[in-house]
Amino acid sequence: MADPETGMVDKAAYVLHSLVGIAEGRSAAVEEGGIPVLVEMVEVGSPRQKEIATLSLLQICEDSAAYRTMVAREGAIPPLVALSQSSSARPKLKTKAEALIEMLRQPRSASLRARPTAVVAAE
């Protein structure tokens, strides 16, 4: 997928998107280095690749704070913000990018909210 000259990027992205639709597929995609590839696609891919990559990352992050942290650390937020503000992106894609940005910010905000509760409970 990292070689756009082969013409297989769209097909591989679609297969990966189908794969991350199931729990075992998400785990395998993450373990095999799929997150950096998907983030790169959001950043420099064609409009269709950006859409597929965003939807795939959204599925990967939905149920896993650990995966959200991995995606955020890979640098996904800046290209997602750019995508959400792009005049050429479809409205539905902008909405998905915004949802993913919010999701990626959850682990940090959730841990900040948890601290005061833990302090109150400890007192």
PDB file of C-alpha atoms in Angstrom, residues 5 11 14 26 43 50 54 83-84 99 115 121:
ATOM      1  CA  GLU A   5       2.771   3.635  -8.464  1.00  0.00           C
ATOM      2  CA  LYS A  11      -7.943  -1.881  -3.855  1.00  0.00           C
ATOM      3  CA  TYR A  14     -10.733  -1.144   0.380  1.00  0.00           C
ATOM      4  CA  ARG A  26      -8.698  -4.706  13.479  1.00  0.00           C
ATOM      5  CA  GLU A  43      -2.315  12.926   4.690  1.00  0.00           C
ATOM      6  CA  LYS A  50      -8.449   9.702   2.274  1.00  0.00           C
ATOM      7  CA  THR A  54     -10.555   7.931   7.578  1.00  0.00           C
ATOM      8  CA  LEU A  83      -9.399  17.192   5.804  1.00  0.00           C
ATOM      9  CA  SER A  84     -12.266  18.443   7.960  1.00  0.00           C
ATOM     10  CA  ALA A  99     -15.848  12.529  14.735  1.00  0.00           C
ATOM     11  CA  ARG A 115      -7.878  12.418  38.096  1.00  0.00           C
ATOM     12  CA  ALA A 121     -11.850   9.338  46.497  1.00  0.00           C
TER      13      ALA A 121
END
